[in-house]
Coordinates of C-alpha atoms and ligand atoms in Angstrom, one line a residue:
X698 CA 25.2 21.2 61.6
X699 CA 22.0 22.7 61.6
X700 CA 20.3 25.2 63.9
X701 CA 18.1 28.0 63.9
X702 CA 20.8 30.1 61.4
X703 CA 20.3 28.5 58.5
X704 CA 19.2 31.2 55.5
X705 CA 21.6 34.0 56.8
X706 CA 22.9 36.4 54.8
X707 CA 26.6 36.7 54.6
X708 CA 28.2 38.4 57.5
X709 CA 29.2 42.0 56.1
X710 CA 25.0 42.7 54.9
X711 CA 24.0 40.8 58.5
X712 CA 27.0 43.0 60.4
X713 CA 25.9 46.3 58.8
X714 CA 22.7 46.0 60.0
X715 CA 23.6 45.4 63.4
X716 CA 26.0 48.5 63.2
X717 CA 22.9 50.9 62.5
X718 CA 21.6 49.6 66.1
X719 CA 23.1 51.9 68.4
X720 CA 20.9 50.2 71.5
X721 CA 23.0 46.7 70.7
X722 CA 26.6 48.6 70.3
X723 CA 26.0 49.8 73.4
X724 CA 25.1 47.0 75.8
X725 CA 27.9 45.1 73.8
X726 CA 30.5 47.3 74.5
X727 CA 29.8 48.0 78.3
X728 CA 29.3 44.1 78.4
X729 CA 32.2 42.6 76.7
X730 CA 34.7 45.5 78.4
X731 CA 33.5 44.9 82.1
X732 CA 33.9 40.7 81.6
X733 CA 37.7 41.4 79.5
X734 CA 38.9 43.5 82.4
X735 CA 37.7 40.8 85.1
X736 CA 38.9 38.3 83.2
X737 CA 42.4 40.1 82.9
X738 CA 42.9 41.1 86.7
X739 CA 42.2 37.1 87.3
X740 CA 44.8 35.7 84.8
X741 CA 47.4 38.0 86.5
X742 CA 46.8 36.5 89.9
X743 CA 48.3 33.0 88.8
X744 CA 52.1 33.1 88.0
X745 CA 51.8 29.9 86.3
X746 CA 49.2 31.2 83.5
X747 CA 51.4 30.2 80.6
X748 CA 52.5 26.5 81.3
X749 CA 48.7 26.1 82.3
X750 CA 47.8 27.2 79.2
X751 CA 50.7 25.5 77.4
X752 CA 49.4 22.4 79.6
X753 CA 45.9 22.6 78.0
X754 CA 47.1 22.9 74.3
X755 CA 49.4 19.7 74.8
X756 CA 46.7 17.6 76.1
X757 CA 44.1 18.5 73.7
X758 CA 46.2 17.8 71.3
X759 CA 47.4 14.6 72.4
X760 CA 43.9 13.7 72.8
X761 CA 42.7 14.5 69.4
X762 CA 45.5 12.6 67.8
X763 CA 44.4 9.5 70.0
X764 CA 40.8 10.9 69.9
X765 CA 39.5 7.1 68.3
X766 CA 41.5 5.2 71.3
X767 CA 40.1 7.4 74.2
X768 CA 36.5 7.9 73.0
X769 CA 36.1 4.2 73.1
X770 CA 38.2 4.0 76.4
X771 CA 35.0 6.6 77.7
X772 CA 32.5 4.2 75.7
X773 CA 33.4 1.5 77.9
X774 CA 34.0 3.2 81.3
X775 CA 30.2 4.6 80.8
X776 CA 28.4 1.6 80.0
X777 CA 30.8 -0.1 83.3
X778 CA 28.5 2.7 85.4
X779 CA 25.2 1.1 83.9
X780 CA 25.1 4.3 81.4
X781 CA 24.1 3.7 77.6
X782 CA 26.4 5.2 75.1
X783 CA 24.9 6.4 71.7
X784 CA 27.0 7.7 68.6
X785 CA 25.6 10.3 66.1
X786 CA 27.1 11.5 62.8
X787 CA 25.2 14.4 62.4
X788 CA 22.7 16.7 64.1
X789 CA 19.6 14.7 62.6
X790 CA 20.7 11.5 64.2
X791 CA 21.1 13.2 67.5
X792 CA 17.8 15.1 67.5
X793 CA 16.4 11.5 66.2
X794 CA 18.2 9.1 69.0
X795 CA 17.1 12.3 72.0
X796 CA 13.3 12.1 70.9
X797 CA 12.9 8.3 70.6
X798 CA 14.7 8.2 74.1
X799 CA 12.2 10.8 75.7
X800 CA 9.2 9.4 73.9
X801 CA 10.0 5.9 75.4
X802 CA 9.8 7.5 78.7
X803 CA 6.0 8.8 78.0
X804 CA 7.3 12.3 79.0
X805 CA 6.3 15.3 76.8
X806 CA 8.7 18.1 79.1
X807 CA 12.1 18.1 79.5
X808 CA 14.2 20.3 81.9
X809 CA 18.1 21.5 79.8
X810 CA 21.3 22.2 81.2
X811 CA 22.9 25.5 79.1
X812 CA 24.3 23.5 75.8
X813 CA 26.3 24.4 73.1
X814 CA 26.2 21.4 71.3
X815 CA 22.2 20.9 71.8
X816 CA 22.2 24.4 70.3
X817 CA 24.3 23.7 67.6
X818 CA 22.3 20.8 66.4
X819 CA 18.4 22.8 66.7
X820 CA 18.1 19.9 69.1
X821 CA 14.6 22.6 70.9
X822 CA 13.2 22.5 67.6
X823 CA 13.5 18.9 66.8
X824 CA 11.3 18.3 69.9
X825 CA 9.0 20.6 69.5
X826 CA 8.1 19.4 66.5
X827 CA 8.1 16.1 68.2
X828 CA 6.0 17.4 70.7
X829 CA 7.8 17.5 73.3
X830 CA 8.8 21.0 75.1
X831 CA 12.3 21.7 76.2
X832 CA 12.8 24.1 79.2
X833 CA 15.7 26.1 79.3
X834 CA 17.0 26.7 82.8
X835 CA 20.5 29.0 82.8
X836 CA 19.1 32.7 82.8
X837 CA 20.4 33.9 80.0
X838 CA 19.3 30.9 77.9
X839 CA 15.8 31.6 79.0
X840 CA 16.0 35.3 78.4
X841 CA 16.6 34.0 74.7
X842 CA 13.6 31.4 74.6
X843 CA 11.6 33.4 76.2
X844 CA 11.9 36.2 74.2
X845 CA 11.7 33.9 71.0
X846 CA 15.4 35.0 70.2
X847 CA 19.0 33.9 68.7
X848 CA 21.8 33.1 71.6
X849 CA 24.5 35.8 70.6
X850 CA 27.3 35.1 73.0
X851 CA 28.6 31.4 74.1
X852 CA 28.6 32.3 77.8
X853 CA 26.2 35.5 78.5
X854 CA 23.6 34.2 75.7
X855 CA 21.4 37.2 75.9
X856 CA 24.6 39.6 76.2
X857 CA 22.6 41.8 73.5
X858 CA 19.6 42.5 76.1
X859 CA 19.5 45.2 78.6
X860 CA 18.1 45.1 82.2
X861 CA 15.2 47.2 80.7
X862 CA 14.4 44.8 78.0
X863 CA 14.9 41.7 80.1
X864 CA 11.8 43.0 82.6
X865 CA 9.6 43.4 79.4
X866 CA 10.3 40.2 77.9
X867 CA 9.5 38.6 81.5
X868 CA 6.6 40.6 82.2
X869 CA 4.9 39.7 78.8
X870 CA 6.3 35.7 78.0
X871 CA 6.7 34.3 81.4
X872 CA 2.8 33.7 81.4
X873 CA 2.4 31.8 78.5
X874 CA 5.6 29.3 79.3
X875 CA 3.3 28.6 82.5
X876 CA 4.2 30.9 85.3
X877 CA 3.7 34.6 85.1
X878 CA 6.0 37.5 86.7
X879 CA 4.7 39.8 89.6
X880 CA 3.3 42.5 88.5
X881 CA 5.2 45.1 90.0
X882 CA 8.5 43.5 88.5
X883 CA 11.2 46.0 87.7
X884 CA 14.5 45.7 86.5
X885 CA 16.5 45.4 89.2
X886 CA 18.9 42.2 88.9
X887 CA 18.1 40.5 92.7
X888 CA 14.0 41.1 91.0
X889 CA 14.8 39.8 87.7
X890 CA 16.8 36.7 89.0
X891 CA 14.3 36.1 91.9
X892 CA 11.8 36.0 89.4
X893 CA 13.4 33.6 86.9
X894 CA 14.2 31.6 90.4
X895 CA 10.1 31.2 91.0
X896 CA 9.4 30.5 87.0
X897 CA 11.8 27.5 87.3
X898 CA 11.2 26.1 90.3
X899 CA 8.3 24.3 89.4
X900 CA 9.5 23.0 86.3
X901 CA 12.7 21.4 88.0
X902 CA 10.1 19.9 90.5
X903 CA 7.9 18.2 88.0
X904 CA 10.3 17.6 85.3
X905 CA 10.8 13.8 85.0
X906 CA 13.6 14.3 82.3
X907 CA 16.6 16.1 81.4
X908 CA 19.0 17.2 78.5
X909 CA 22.5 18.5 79.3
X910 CA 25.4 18.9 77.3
X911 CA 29.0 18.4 79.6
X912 CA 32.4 20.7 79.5
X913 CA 34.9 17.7 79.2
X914 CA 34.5 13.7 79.5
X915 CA 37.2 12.1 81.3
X916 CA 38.2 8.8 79.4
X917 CA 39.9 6.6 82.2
X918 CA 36.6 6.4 84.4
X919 CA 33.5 8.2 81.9
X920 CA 33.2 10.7 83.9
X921 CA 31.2 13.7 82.6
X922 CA 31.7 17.3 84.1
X923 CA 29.4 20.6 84.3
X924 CA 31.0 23.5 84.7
X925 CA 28.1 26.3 85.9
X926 CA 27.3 29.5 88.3
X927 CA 23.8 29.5 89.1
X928 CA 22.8 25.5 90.2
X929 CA 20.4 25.3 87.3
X930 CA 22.5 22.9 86.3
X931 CA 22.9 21.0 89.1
X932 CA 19.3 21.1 89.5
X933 CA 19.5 19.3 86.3
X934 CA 21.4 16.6 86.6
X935 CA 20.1 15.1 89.9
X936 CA 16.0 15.8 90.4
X937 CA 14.7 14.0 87.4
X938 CA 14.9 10.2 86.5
X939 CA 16.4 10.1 83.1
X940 CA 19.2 12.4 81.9
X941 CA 20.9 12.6 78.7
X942 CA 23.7 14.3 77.8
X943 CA 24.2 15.6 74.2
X944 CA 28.2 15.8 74.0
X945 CA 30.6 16.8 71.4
X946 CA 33.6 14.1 70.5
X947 CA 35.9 16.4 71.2
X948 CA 35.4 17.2 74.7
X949 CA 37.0 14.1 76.1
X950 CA 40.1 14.4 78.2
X951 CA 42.1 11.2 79.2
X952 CA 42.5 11.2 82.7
X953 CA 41.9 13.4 86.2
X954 CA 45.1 14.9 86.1
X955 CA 44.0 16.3 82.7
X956 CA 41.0 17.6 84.4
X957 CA 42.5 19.2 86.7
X958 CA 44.3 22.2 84.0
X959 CA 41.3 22.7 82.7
X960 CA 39.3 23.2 85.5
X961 CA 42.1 26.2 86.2
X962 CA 42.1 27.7 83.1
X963 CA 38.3 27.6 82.4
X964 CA 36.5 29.8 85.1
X965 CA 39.3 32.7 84.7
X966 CA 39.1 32.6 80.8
X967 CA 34.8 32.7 81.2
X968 CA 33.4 34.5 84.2
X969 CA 36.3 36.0 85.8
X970 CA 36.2 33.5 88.8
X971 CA 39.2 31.6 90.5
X972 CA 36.4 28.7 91.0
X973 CA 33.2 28.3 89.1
X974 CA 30.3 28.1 91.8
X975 CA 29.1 24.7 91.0
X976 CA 30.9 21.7 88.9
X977 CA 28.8 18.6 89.1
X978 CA 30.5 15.3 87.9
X979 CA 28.7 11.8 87.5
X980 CA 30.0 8.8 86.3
X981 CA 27.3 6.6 84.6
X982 CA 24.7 6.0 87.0
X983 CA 27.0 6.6 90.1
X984 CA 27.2 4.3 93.0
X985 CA 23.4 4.5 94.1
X986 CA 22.8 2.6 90.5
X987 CA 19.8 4.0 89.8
X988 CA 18.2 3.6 93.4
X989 CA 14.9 5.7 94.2
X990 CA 16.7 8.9 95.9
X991 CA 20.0 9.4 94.5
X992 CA 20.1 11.1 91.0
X993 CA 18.9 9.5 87.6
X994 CA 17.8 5.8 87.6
X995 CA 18.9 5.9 83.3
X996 CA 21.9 7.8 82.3
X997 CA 22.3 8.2 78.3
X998 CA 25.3 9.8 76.4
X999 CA 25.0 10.9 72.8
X1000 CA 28.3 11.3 71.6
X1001 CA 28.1 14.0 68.6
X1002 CA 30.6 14.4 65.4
X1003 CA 28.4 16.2 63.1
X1004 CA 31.5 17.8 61.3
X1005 CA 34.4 17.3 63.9
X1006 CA 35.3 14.8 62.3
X1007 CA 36.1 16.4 59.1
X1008 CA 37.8 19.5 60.8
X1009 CA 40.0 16.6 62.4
X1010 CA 41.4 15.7 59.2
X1011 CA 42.8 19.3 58.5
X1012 CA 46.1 19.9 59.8
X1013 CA 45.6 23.6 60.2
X1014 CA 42.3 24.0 60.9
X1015 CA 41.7 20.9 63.8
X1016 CA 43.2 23.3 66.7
X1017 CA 39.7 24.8 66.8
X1018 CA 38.7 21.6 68.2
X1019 CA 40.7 22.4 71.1
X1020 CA 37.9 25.2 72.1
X1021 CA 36.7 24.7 75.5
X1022 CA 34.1 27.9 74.8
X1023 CA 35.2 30.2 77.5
X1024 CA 34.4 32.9 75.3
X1025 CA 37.2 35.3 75.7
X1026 CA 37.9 35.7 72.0
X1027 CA 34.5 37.6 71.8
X1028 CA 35.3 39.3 74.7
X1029 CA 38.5 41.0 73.0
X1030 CA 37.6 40.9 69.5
X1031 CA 36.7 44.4 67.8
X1032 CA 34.9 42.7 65.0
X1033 CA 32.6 41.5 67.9
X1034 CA 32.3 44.0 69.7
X1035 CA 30.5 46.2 66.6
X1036 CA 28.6 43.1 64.8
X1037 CA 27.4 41.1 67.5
X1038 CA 27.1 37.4 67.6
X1039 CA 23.4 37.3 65.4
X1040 CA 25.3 38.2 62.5
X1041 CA 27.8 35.3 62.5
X1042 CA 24.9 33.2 61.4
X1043 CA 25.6 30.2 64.1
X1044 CA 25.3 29.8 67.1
X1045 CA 28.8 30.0 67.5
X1046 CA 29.8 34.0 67.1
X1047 CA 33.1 35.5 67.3
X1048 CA 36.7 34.4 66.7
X1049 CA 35.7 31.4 67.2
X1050 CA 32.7 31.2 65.5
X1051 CA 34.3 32.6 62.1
X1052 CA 37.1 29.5 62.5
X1053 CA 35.0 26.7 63.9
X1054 CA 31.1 27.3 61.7
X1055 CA 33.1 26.6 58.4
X1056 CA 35.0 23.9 59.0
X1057 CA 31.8 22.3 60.8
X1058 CA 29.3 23.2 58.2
X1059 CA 31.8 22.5 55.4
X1060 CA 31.7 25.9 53.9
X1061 CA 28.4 25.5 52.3
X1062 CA 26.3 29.0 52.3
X1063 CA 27.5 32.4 51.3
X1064 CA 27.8 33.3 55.2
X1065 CA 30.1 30.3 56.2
X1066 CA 32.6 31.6 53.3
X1067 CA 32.2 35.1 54.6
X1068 CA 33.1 34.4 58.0
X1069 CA 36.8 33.9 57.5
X1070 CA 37.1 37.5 56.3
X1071 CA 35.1 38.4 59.8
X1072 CA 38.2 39.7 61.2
X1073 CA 41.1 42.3 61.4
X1074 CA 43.4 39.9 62.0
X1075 CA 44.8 41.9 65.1
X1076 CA 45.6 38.6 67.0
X1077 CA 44.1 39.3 70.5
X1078 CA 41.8 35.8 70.3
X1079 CA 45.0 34.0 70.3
X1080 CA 46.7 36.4 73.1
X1081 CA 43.8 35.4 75.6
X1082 CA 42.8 32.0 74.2
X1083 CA 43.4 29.5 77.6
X1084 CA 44.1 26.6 74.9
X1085 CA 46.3 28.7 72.5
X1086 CA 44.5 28.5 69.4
X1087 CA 46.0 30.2 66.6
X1088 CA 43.0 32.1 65.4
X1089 CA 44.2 34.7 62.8
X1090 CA 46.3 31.3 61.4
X1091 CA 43.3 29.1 60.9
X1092 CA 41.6 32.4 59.3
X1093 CA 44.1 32.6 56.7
X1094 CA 44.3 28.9 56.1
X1095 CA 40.1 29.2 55.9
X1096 CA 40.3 32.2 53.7
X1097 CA 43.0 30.1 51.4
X1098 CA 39.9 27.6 51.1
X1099 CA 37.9 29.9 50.1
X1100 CA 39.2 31.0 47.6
X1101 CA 40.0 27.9 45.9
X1102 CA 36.2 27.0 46.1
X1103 CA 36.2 30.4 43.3
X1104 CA 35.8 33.3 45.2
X1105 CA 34.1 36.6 43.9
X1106 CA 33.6 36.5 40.1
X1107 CA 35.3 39.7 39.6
X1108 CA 38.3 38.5 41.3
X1109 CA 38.6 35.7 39.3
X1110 CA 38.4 37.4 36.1
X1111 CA 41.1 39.8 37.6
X1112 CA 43.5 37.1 38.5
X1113 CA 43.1 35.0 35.3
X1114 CA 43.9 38.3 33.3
X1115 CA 46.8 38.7 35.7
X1116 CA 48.1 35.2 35.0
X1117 CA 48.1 35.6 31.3
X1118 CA 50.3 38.8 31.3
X1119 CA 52.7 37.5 33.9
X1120 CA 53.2 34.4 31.2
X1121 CA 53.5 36.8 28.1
X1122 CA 56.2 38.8 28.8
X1123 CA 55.5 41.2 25.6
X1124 CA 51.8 41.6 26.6
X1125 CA 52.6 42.9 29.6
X1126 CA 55.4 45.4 28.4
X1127 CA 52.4 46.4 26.2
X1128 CA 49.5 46.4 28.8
X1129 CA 52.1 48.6 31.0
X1130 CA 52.8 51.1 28.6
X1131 CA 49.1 51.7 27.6
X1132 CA 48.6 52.6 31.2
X1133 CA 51.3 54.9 31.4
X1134 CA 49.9 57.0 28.6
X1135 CA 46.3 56.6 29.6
X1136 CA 47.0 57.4 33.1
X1137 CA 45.0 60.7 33.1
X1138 CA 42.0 59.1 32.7
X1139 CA 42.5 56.4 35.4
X1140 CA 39.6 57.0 38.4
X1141 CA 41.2 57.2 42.1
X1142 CA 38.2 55.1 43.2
X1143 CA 37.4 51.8 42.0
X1144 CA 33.4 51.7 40.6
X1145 CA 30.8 49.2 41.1
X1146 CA 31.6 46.3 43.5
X1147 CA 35.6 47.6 44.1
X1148 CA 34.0 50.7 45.5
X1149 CA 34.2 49.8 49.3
X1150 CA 38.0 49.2 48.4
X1151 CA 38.8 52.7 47.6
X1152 CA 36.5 54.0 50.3
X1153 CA 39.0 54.0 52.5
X1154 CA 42.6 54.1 50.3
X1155 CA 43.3 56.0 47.0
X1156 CA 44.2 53.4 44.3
X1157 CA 48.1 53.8 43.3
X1158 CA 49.0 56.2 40.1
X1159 CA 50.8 54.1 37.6
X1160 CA 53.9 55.7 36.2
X1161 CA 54.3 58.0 33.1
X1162 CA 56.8 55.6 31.9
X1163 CA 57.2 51.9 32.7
X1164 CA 60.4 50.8 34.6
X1165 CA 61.4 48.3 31.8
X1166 CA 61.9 51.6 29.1
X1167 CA 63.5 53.4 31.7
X1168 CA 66.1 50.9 32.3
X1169 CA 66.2 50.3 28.5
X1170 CA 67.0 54.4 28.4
X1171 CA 69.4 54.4 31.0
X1172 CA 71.8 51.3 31.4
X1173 CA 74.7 52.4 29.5
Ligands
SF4_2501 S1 38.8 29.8 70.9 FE1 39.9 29.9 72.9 S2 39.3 31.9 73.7 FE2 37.8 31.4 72.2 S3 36.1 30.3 73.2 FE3 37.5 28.8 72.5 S4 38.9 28.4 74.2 FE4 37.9 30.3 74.6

């Protein structure tokens, strides 16, 4: 996994700065309580909201048991439509098999659909430094580029940003990205959107290729599926000649009838809607086979591992593969709602940022070990989650991990000194009575690193007399 995160610091210094920022508490707050509450009043509205959801935990994880068998049932399918299928471990080969494939085209633009995964793997970057320039086309992604930003939500990207700060970063980027905003632009939405509308335009007309990543793949006929609201998207994936779609394993479903659950549970868990405005679905090269007119005339899918693989093989941990990034764990999550997503270090904040960034990354960096302790464990990520993952359990199980890689110096000093008394039974009896007559002297807050323990709790008095004389001086 790479990205544009790497070299965070761990999430309690990155979270405490974002906490001194009342301007990005704010817009959070308002944000993340209007979407919950939509999102709420839409869930109640089905009757069937639990076997739906119920429905979409059993198949994903049917299909990541059979995940081998289905992703080379897709394979074939695909290439049957006169699409080319390419595999990449990591995020290097991706960026490296994307570039080669836009290079052979001659193009030096490319239009993108909103992607996670192209996010995930700095896949922008790579081609810049290729030099080749990726447009981002969903609003809020291009909010983000064009204000030379982080994404900080997986749905509402540049849920950070206020109307007022949207006009500015408009009225002084859109120029040198090509087309500039009118001059009397204020920040009214219908301006803001029309003027995004007029900057993009143009780039959909000219641009000869595109990058998309895709919701779900459906194995039994390779179908791939975007699930969108503003028809940048669909924009996308018909006007320019070559597409290719950057795809995470995990996102394959085996038939229709799978589809079909997910397409339910997906726009109610994300934006609040009974139906998403536009879901576009192409299967290879479709039936016009690459004909002048209809659609592409070369359709390429990169299928993408680069660490799901590993968090397959742990028992606990692989539900987070079930994600199908609706984003109502950051919606509900108090954590969240103070920190924001920047300080998760990924591009994949929140509940399931703190579950899913480790296991991808491999717990590698002082902020991917930090990220399991991102949370109060309150459990309302799992209550809304439309595939039932057991957040606060894959925390716990994370945290375990941890802390078997060595944890905090200290702690492990503690704990050794811990285990030798619990194994000499007439240490301890010692240790316990030299606290009981030193106990005046103890603090009732903890110094140095402990400190921020006993901020918030007084540490326990030990007794006068240990329990083991006591019970010496009273059994008979
Ligand atoms: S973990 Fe669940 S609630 Fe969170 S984004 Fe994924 S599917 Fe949605």
């Amino acid at each position: 996994m790479t990205g544009t995160f790497l070299g965070m610091p761990a999430f309690p210094q990155a979270a405490a700065a974002a906490l001194r920022d009342g301007r990005l508490r704010a817009n959070l707050r308002h944000a993340t309580h209007t979407i919950r509450d939509k999102r709420a009043r839409a869930v109640a509205e089905l009757d069937d909201w639990a076997e739906l959801r119920a429905a979409g935990k059993a198949i994903k994880d049917h299909t990541l048991r059979h995940l081998d068998r289905y992703l080379v049932q897709l394979e074939e399918a695909v290439a049957a439509a006169g699409g080319a299928v390419h595999w990449a471990a990591d995020a290097e080969e991706a960026n490296r098999i994307v570039a080669d494939l836009v290079h052979a085209t001659g193009e030096t633009e490319v239009v993108k659909v909103k992607s996670m995964a192209t996010q995930e793997i700095g896949l922008n970057e790579a081609l810049a430094a290729e030099g080749i320039t990726a447009y981002e086309t969903d609003l809020a992604e291009l909010i983000v580029q064009l204000g030379d930003d982080r994404p900080s939500h997986i749905l509402v990207p540049a849920i950070h940003r206020n109307r007022a700060e949207i006009r500015e970063i408009f009225a002084e980027r859109m120029a040198a990205w090509g087309r500039p905003a009118p001059a009397d632009l204020t920040d009214s939405p219908a301006e803001l959107a029309e003027a995004a509308r007029l900057h993009l335009r143009e780039k959909f007309l000219r641009a000869r290729v595109a990058v998309s990543g895709a919701n779900f793949m459906v194995a039994e006929t390779g179908t791939l599926v975007v699930v969108e609201s503003e028809g940048n998207g669909r924009m996308c994936l018909t006007l320019p000649r070559t597409l290719i779609s950057v795809v995470g394993i995990e996102k394959v479903v085996p038939t229709w009838r799978d589809l079909e659950v997910f397409l339910q549970l997906l726009p109610r868990s994300s934006t609040a809607e009974r139906m998403n405005p536009y879901t576009s679905l192409w299967t290879g090269l479709g039936p016009s086979k690459g004909a002048d007119g209809d659609g592409p005339s070369a359709f390429h899918l990169v299928l993408l591992d680069n660490g799901r693989t590993a968090a397959l093989a742990d028992q606990v941990g692989r539900q987070a593969l079930r994600c199908i990034r609706c984003s109502a764990c950051l919606n509900v999550c108090p954590v969240y709602e103070r920190a924001g997503g920047h300080a998760y270090g990924s591009v994949y904040p929140g509940p399931i940022g703190a579950i899913l960034t480790p296991q991808l990354r491999g717990i590698t960096s002082p902020v991917d070990a930090s990220l399991p302790y991102a949370s109060s464990l309150c459990g309302a990520c799992y209550e809304v989650c439309p595939v039932a993952i057991d957040i606060p359990e894959v925390l716990v199980h994370l945290r375990e991990r941890v802390a078997e890689q060595g944890g905090h110096p200290l702690e492990r000093a503690a704990i050794a000194a811990a285990g030798y008394l619990f194994d000499h039974p007439a240490a301890l009896a010692a240790a316990e009575r030299l606290a009981g007559r030193t106990r005046a002297l103890h603090p009732r807050r903890l110094p140095g690193p402990g400190r921020a323990w006993t901020d918030t709790r007084d540490l326990p008095q030990v007794p006068a007399e240990p329990f083991r004389d006591w019970w010496r001086r009273n059994r008979s």
